[in-house]
Coordinates of C-alpha atoms and ligand atoms in Angstrom, one line a residue:
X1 CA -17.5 17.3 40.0
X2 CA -20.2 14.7 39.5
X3 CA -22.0 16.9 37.4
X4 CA -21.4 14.8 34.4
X5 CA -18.6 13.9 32.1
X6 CA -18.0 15.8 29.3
X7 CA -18.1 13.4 26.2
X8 CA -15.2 13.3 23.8
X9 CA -16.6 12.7 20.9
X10 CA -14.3 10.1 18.6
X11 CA -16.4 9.7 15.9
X12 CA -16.8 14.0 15.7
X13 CA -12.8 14.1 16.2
X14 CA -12.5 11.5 13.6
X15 CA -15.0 13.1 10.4
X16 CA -12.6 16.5 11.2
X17 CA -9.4 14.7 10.9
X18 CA -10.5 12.6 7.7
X19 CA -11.3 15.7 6.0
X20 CA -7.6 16.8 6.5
X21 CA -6.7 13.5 5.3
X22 CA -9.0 13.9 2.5
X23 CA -7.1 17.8 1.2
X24 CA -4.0 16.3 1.5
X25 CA -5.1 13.3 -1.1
X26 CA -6.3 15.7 -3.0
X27 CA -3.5 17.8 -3.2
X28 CA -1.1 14.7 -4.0
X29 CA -3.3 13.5 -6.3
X30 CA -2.7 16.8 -8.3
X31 CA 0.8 15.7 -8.1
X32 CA 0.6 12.6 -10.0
X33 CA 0.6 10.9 -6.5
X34 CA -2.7 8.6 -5.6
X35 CA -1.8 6.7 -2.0
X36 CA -2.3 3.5 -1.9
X37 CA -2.7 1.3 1.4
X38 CA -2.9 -2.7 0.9
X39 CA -4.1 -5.3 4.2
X40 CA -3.2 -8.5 4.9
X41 CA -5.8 -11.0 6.3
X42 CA -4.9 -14.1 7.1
X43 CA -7.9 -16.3 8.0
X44 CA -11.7 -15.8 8.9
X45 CA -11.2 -14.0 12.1
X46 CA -15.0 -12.4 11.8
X47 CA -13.9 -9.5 13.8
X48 CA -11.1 -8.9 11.8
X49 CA -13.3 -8.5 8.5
X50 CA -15.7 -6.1 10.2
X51 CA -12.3 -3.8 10.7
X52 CA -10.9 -4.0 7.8
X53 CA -14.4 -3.8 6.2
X54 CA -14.0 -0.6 8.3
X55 CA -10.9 0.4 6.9
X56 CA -12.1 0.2 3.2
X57 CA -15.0 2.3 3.7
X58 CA -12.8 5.1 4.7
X59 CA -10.1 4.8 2.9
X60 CA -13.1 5.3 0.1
X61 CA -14.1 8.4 1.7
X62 CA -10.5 10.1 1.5
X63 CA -9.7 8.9 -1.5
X64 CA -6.9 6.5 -0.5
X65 CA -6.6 3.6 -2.4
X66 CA -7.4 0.3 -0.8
X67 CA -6.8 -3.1 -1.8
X68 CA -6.7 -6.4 0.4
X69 CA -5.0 -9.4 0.1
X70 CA -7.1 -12.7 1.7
X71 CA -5.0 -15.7 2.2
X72 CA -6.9 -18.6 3.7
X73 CA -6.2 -19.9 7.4
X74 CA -4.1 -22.7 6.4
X75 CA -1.4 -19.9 5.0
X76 CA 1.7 -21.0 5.4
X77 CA 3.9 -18.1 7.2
X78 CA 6.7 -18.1 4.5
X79 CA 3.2 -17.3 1.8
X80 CA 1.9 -14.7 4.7
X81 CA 6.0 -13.3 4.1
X82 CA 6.3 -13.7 0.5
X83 CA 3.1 -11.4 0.2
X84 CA 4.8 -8.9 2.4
X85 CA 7.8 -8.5 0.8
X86 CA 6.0 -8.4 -2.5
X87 CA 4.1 -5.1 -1.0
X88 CA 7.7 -4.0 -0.1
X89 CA 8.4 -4.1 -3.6
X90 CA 5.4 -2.2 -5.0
X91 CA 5.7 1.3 -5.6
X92 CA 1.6 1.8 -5.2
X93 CA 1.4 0.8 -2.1
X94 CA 2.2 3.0 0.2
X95 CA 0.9 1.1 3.7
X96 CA 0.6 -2.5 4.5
X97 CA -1.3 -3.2 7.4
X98 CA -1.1 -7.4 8.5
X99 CA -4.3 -7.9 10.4
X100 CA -3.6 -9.0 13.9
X101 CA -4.7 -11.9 15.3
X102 CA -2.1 -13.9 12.5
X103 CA -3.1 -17.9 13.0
X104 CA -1.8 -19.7 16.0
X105 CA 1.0 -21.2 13.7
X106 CA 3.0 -18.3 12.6
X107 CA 4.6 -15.5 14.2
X108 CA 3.5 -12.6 14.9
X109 CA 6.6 -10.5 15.4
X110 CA 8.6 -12.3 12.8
X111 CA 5.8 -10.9 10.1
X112 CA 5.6 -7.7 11.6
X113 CA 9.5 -7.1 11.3
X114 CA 9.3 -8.3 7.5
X115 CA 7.4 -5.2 6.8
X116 CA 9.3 -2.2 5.4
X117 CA 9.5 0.1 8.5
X118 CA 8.4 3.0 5.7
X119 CA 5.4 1.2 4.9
X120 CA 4.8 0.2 8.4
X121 CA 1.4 2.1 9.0
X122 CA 0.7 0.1 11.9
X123 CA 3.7 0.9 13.7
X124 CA 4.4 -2.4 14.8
X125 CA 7.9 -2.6 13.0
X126 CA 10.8 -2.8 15.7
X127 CA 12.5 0.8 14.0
X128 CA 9.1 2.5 14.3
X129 CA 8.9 1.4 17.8
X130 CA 12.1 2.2 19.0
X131 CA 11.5 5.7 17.5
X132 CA 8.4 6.2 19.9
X133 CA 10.6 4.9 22.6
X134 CA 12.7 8.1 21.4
X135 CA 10.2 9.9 21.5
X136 CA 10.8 11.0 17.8
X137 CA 7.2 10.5 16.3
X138 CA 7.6 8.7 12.6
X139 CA 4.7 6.1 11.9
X140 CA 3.3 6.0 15.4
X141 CA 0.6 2.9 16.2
X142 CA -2.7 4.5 15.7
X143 CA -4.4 3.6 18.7
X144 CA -1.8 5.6 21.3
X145 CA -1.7 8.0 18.7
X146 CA -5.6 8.5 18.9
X147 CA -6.2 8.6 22.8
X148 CA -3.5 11.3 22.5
X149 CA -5.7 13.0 20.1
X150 CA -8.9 12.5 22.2
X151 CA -6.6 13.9 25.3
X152 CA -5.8 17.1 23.0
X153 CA -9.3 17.5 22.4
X154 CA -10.5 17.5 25.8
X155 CA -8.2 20.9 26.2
X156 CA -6.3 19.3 29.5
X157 CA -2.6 19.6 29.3
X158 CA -0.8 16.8 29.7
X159 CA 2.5 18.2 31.2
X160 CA 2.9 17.4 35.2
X161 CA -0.2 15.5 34.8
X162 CA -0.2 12.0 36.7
X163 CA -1.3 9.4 33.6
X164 CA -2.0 5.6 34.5
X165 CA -2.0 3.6 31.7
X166 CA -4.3 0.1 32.6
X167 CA -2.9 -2.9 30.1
X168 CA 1.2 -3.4 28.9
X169 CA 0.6 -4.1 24.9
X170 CA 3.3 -4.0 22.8
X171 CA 0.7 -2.5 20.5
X172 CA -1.7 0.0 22.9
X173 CA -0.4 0.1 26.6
X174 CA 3.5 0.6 26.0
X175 CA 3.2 2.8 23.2
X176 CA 0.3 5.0 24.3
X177 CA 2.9 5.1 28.0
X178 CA 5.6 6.3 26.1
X179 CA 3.6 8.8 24.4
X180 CA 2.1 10.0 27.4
X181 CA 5.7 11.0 28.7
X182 CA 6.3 12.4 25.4
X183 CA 3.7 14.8 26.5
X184 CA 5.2 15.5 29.8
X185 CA 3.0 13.3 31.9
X186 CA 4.2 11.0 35.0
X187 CA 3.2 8.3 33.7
X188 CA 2.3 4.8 35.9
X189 CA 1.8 1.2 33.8
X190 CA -0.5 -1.0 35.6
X191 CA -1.3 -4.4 34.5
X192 CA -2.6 -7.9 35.4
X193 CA 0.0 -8.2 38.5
X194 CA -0.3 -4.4 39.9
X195 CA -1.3 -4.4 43.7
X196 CA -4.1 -2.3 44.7
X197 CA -5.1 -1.5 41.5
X198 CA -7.9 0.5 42.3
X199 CA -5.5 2.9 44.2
X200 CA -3.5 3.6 41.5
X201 CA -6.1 4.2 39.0
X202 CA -7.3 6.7 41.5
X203 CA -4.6 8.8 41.3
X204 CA -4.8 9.7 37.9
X205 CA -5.4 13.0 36.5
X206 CA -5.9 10.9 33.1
X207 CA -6.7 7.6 33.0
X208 CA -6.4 5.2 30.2
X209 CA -8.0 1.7 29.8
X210 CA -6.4 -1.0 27.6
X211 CA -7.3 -4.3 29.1
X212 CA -10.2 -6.2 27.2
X213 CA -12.3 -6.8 30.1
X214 CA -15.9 -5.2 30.2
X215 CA -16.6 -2.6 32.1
X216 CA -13.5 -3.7 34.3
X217 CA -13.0 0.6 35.3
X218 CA -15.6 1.2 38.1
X219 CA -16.6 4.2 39.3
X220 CA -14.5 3.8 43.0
X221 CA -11.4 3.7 40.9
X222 CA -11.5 7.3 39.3
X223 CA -10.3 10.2 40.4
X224 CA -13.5 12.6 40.3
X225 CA -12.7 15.0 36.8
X226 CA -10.2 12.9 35.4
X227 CA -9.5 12.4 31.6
X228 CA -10.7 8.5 31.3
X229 CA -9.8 7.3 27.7
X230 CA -11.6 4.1 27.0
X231 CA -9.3 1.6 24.1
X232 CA -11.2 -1.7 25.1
X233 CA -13.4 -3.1 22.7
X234 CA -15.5 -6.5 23.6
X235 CA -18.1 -7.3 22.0
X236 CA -20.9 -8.6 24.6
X237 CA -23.6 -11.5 24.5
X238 CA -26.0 -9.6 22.6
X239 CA -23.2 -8.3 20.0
X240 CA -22.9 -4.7 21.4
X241 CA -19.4 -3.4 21.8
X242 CA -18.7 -2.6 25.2
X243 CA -16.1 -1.0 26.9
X244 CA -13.2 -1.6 29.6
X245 CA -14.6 1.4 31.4
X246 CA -18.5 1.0 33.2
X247 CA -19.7 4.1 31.4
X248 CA -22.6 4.7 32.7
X249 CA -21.4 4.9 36.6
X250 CA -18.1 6.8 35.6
X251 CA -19.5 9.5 33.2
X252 CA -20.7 10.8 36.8
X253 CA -17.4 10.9 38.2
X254 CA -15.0 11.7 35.4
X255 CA -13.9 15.0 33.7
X256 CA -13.8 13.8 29.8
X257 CA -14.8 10.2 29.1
X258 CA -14.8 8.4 25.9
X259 CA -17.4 5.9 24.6
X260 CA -17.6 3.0 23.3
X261 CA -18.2 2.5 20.4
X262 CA -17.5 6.2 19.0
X263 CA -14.4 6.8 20.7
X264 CA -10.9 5.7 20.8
X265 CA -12.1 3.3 17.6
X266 CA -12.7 5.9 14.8
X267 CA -9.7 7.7 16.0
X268 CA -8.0 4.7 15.9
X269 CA -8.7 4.4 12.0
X270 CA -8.2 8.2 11.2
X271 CA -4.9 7.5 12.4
X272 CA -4.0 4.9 9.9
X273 CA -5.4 7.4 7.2
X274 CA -2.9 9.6 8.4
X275 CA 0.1 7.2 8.4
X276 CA -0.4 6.1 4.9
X277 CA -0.3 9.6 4.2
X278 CA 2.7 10.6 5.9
X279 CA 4.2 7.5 5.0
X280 CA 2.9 7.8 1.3
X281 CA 4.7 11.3 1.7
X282 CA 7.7 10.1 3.1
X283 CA 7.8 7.4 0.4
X284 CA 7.4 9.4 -2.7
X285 CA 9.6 12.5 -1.3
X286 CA 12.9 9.8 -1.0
X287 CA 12.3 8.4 -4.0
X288 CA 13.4 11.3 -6.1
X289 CA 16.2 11.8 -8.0
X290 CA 17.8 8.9 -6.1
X291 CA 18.9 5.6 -8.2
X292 CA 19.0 4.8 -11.7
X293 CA 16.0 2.6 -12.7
X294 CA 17.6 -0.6 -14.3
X295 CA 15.4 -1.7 -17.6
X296 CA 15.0 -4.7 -19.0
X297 CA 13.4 -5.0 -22.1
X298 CA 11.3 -8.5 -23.3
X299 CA 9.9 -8.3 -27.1
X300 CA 9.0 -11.2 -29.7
X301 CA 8.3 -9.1 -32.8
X302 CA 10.0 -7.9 -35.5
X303 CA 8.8 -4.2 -36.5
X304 CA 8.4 -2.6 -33.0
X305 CA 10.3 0.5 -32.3
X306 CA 12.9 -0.6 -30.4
X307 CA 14.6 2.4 -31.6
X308 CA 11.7 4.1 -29.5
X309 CA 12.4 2.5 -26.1
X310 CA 16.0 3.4 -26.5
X311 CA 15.3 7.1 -27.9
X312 CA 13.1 7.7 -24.5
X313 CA 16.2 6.5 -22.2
X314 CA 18.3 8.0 -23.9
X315 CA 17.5 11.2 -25.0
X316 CA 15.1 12.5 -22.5
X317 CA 17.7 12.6 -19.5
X318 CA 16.0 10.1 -17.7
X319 CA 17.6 8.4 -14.6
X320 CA 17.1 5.2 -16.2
X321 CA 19.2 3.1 -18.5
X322 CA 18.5 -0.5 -20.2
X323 CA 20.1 -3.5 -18.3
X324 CA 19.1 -6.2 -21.2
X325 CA 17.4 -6.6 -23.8
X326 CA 15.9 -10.1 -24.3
X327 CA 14.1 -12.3 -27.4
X328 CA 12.8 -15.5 -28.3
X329 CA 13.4 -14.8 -31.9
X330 CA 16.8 -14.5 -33.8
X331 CA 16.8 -11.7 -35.2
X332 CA 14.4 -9.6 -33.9
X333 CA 14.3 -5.8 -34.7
X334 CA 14.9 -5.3 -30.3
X335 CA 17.9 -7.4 -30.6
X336 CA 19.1 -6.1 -33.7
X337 CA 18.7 -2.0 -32.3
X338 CA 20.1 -3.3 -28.7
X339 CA 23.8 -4.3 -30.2
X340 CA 23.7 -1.1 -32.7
X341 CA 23.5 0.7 -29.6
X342 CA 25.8 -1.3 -27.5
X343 CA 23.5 -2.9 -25.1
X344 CA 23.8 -6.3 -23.4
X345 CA 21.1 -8.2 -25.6
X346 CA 20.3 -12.1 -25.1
X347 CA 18.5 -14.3 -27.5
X348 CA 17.4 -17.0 -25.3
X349 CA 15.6 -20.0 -27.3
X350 CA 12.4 -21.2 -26.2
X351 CA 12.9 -24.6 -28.0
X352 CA 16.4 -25.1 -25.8
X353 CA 14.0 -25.3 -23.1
X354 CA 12.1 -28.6 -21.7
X355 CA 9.8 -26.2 -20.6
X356 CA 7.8 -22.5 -20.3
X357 CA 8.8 -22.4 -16.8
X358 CA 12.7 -23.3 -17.2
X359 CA 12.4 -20.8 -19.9
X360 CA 11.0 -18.0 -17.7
X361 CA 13.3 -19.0 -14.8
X362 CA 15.9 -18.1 -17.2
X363 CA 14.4 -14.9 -18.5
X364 CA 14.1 -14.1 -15.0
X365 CA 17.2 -15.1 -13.4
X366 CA 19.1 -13.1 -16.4
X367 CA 17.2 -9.6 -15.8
X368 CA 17.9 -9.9 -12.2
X369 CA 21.8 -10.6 -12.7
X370 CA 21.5 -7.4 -14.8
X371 CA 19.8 -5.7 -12.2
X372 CA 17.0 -4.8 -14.0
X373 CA 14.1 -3.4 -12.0
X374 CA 11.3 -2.6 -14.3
X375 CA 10.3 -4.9 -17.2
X376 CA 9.1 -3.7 -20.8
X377 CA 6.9 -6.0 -22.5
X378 CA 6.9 -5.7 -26.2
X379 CA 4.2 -7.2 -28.4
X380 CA 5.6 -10.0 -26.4
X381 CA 3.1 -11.3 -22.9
X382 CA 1.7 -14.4 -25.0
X383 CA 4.3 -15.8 -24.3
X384 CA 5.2 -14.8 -21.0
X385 CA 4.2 -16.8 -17.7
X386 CA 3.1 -16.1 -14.2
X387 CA 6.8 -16.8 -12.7
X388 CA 8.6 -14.2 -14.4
X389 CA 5.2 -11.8 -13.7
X390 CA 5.8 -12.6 -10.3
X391 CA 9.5 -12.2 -9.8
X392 CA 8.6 -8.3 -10.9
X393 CA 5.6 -7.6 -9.2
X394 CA 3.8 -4.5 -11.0
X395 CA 6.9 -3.8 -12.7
X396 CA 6.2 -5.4 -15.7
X397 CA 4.3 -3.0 -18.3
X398 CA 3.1 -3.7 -21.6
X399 CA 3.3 -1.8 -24.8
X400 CA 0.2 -2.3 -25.8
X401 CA -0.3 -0.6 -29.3
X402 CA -3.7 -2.5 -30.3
X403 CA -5.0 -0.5 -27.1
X404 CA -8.9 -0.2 -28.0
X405 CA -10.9 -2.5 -26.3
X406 CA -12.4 -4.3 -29.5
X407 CA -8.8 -5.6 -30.2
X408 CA -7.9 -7.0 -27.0
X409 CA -5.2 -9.8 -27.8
X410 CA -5.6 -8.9 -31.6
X411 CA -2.0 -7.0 -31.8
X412 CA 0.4 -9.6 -33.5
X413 CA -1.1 -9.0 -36.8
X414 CA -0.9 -5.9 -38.7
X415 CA -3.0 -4.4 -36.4
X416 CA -2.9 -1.2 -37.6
X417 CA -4.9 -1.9 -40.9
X418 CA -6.9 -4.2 -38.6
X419 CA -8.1 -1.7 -36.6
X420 CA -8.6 0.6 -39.9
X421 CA -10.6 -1.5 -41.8
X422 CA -13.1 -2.0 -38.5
X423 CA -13.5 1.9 -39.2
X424 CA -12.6 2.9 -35.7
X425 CA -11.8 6.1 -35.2
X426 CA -9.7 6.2 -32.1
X427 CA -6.2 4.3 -31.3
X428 CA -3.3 5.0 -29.1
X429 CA -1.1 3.6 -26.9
X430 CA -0.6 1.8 -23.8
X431 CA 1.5 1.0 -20.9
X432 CA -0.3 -1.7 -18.5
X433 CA 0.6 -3.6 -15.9
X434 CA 0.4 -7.2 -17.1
X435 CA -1.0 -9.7 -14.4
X436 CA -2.2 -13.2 -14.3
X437 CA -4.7 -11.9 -16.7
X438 CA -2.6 -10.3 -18.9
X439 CA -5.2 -8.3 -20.6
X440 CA -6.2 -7.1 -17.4
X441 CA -3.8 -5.2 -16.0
X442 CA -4.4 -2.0 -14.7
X443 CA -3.5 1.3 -17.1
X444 CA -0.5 3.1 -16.1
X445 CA -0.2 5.5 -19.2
X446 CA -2.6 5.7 -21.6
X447 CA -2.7 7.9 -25.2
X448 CA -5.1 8.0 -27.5
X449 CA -4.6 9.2 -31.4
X450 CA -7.9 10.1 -33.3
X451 CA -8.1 8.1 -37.0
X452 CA -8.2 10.8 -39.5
X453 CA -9.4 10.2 -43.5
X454 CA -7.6 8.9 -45.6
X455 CA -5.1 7.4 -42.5
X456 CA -3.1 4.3 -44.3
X457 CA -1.8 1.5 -42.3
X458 CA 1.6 2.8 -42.0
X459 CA 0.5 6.5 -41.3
X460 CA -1.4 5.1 -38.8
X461 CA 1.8 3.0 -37.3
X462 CA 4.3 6.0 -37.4
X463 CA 1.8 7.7 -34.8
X464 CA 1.2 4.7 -33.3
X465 CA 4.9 4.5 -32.3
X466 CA 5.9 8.5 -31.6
X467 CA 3.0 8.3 -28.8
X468 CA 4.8 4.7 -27.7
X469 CA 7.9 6.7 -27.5
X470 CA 5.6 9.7 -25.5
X471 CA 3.7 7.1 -23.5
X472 CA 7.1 5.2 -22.3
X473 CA 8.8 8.7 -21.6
X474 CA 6.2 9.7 -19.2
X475 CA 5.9 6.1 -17.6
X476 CA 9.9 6.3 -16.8
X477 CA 9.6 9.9 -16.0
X478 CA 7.2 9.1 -13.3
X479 CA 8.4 5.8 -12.0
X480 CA 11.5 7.6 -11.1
X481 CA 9.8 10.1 -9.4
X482 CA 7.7 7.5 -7.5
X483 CA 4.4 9.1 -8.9
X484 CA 3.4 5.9 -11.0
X485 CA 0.3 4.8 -9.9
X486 CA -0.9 1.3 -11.6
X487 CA -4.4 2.6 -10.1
X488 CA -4.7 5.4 -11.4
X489 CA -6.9 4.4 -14.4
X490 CA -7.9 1.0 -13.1
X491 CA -11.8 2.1 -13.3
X492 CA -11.6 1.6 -17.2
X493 CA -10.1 -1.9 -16.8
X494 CA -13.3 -2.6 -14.7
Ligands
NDP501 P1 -3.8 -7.4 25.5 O1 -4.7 -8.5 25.9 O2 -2.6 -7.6 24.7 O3 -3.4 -6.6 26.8 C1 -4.3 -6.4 27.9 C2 -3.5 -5.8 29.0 O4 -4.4 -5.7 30.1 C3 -2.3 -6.6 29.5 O5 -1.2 -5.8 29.6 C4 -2.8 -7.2 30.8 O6 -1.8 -7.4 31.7 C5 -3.8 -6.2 31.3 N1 -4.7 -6.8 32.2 C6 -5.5 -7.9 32.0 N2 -6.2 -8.1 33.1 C7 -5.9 -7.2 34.0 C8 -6.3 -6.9 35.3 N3 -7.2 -7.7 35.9 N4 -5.8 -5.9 35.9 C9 -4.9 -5.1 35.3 N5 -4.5 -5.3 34.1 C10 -5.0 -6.3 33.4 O7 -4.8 -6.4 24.8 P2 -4.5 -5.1 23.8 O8 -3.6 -4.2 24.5 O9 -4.2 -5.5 22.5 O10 -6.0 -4.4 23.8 C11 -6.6 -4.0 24.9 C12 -8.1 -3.7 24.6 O11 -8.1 -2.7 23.6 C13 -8.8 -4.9 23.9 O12 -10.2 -4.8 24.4 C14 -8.8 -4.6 22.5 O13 -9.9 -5.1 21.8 C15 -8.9 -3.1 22.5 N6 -8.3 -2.4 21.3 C16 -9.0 -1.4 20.8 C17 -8.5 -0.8 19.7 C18 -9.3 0.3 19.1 O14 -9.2 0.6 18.0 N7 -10.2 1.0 19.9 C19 -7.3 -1.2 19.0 C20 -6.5 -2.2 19.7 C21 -7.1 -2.8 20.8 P3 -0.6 -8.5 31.6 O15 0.4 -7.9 30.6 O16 0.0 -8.6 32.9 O17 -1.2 -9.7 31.1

């Protein structure tokens, strides 16, 4: 050739297949369903923050919801696995993604494997490796899965093709080998005890670099028109990223070539847009119509509707039921409703307990012998401490009937003629996730009822508690359906 290497543009291929990502959002947000995709960093790795700094941004621009989690370098690897497995529990998130390196002192695989292989955007989970071994797709690692792309896009066929794959990662050179063959390549691993290196990267029709060494791919070892895909990022002297392939002698030689930056890197991170889509997809789509949610109801105060909570299990054909009913007070309304009905209901004594926390632990460790799942909060979260929150992460929700703003934490009065007598003209009902901060939480289900004239306290109640009834309905309804997102309306808890 030596004409010139075409340039395959990653950053190009990456804006088209973001804009994909971005439609499908759309169109599952019109579903109810908003993706969500936490990370995991564990330290200061300064590199690591510029990607996942990376990540955000675009999971801003297609609309996925991001969150990260920072736990400091001296994590221990049980807290780096605790905060796994409580992402494995929450229904928002969609994708976890553990930032790699993890410190010296923990290991690597063991937190990989404690991800839930359907959350797994990374890939890195032993199932969803074994299914590229298959050769049966799933949550494929995004790197491979973007030099495949870039391949695609230079129009080459794989099939028949000799591939040599420089570099024998668990995360980039296996994988991105295995996918090669998927594609019908004869494919060659080299790595740092391969013979005549040169030689073999000669040979190939499409040559892929995955070592970490700067411009370690000369010119003499490619075969003139090849495919050369470029995955090595190092970042030189003067803080330019630079490449495993010498670009500027190869581009002469090669067919396609990649740069760096702008190549196999934004792919790399359209990819993981796509997996917590897909998995998102996968997630939400499994989720229906399978169990029966397990309830458990916590509530302090006398007059609220209990009768409500029950009515929307019960008579709205939901796939949930109540597993217990708890209360700190003797004969609270909840309790009293729970038995008419015949449902298991415990009054557990505060004052029986030395503390809060042996209290909570056995608040807790009763809802979980009943198998409850989600927790209803009635008029009760003063009360209520950061180890039971945390034993059901984001599956705690608050009825919060005070809802406006101006009476944050002003509900265990008669707030109904509270909130009359401050002439507002709005109230409602809320379900809220409650979290350290309990008034902080973000909305899951929000309804407002306008204040008419001449609205008396109790008028104002009886709506108060039918739009309860409508609010918890709809919360239930889609929980089941795994539609629930707790971020939905987080902007207005902002
Ligand atoms: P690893 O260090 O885990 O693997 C490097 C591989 O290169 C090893 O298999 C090693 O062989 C091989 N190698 C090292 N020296 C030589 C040599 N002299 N001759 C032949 N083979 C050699 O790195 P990763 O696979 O994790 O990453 C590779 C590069 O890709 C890095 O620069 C990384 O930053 C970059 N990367 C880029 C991403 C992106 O988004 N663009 C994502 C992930 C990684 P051996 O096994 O024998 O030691």
């Amino acid at each position: 050739m030596g004409m010139g290497a075409q340039i395959l543009n990653g950053t190009a291929l990456a804006a088209a297949h973001k804009e994909q990502v971005r439609e499908e959002v759309r169109a599952l947000n019109q579903k109810g369903i908003f993706p969500g995709l936490t990370v995991v960093l564990v330290g200061e790795n300064p590199a690591s923050k510029v990607y996942i700094a990376r990540k955000e941004v675009t999971c801003e621009e297609v609309g996925i919801h991001s969150q990260k989690i920072l736990l400091p370098e001296s994590a221990s690897e049980k807290e780096v696995l605790d905060a796994v497995q409580k992402l494995n529990r929450n229904p928002a998130v969609h994708g976890i993604l553990v930032q790699l390196p993890l410190p010296k002192h923990m290991n690597e695989q063991t937190v990989m494997q404690a991800i839930d292989p359907q959350k797994d955007v990374d890939g890195f989970q032993s199932q969803n490796q074994s299914q590229v071994y298959a050769g049966k797709g799933g949550l494929v690692p995004c790197t491979p899965r973007g030099v495949i792309q870039l391949i695609h896009e230079s129009g080459v066929s794989m099939e028949g093709k000799h591939a040599v794959v420089v570099g024998r990662s668990l995360i980039v050179g296996k994988p991105a080998a295995m996918l090669l063959l998927g594609e019908g390549a004869t494919v060659t691993i080299c790595h740092s005890k391969t013979k005549n290196l040169g030689e073999m990267t000669k040979q190939a029709d499409i040559l892929v670099a995955a070592v970490g060494k700067p411009k370690f791919i000369t010119k003499e070892m490619v075969k003139p028109g090849a495919v050369v895909i470029d995955v090595g990022i190092t970042r030189s002297p003067d803080n330019k990223l630079v490449g495993d392939v010498d670009f500027d002698s190869v581009k002469d030689v090669a067919g396609y070539i990649t740069p760096v930056p702008g190549g196999v890197g934004p792919m790399t991170i359209a990819c993981l847009m796509e997996n917590t889509i897909r998995a998102c997809k996968n997630q939400t789509q499994s989720k229906k119509n399978s169990r029966k949610i397990v309830v458990g109801v916590i509530g302090s105060t006398k007059g609220t509707d209990m009768q409500a909570v029950i009515d929307a299990i019960e008579s709205h054909s939901l796939n949930a039921k109540i597993g217990l009913v708890c209360s700190n007070v003797t004969d609270a309304y909840i309790l009293e409703r729970a038995r008419k009905h015949n449902l298991p209901a415990l009054f557990l004594d505060r004052k029986s307990f030395p503390t809060t926390e042996a209290f909570d632990a056995e608040m807790t460790q009763k809802m979980k012998d009943a198998g409850v799942e989600v927790i209803l909060l009635i008029g009760y979260k003063r009360i209520v401490h950061e180890p039971l929150l945390d034993a059901f992460p984001l599956h705690i929700w608050n009825i919060h009937p005070s809802l406006l703003p101006a009476f944050n934490g002003k509900f265990d009065a008669d707030v109904h003629q509270e909130v009359l007598d401050a002439g507002v003209k709005v109230s409602g009902a809320t379900l809220h996730i409650v979290t350290a901060d309990v008034d902080k939480g973000p909305i899951l289900v929000q309804q407002t009822i306008p204040i008419v004239d001449g609205e008396t306290s109790d008028s104002l109640k009886q709506k108060v508690q039918a739009v309860e009834m409508e609010v918890i309905v709809s919360a239930l309804r889609q929980y089941s359906e795994g539609t629930l997102s707790p971020f939905k309306d987080q902007k207005k808890n902002e």
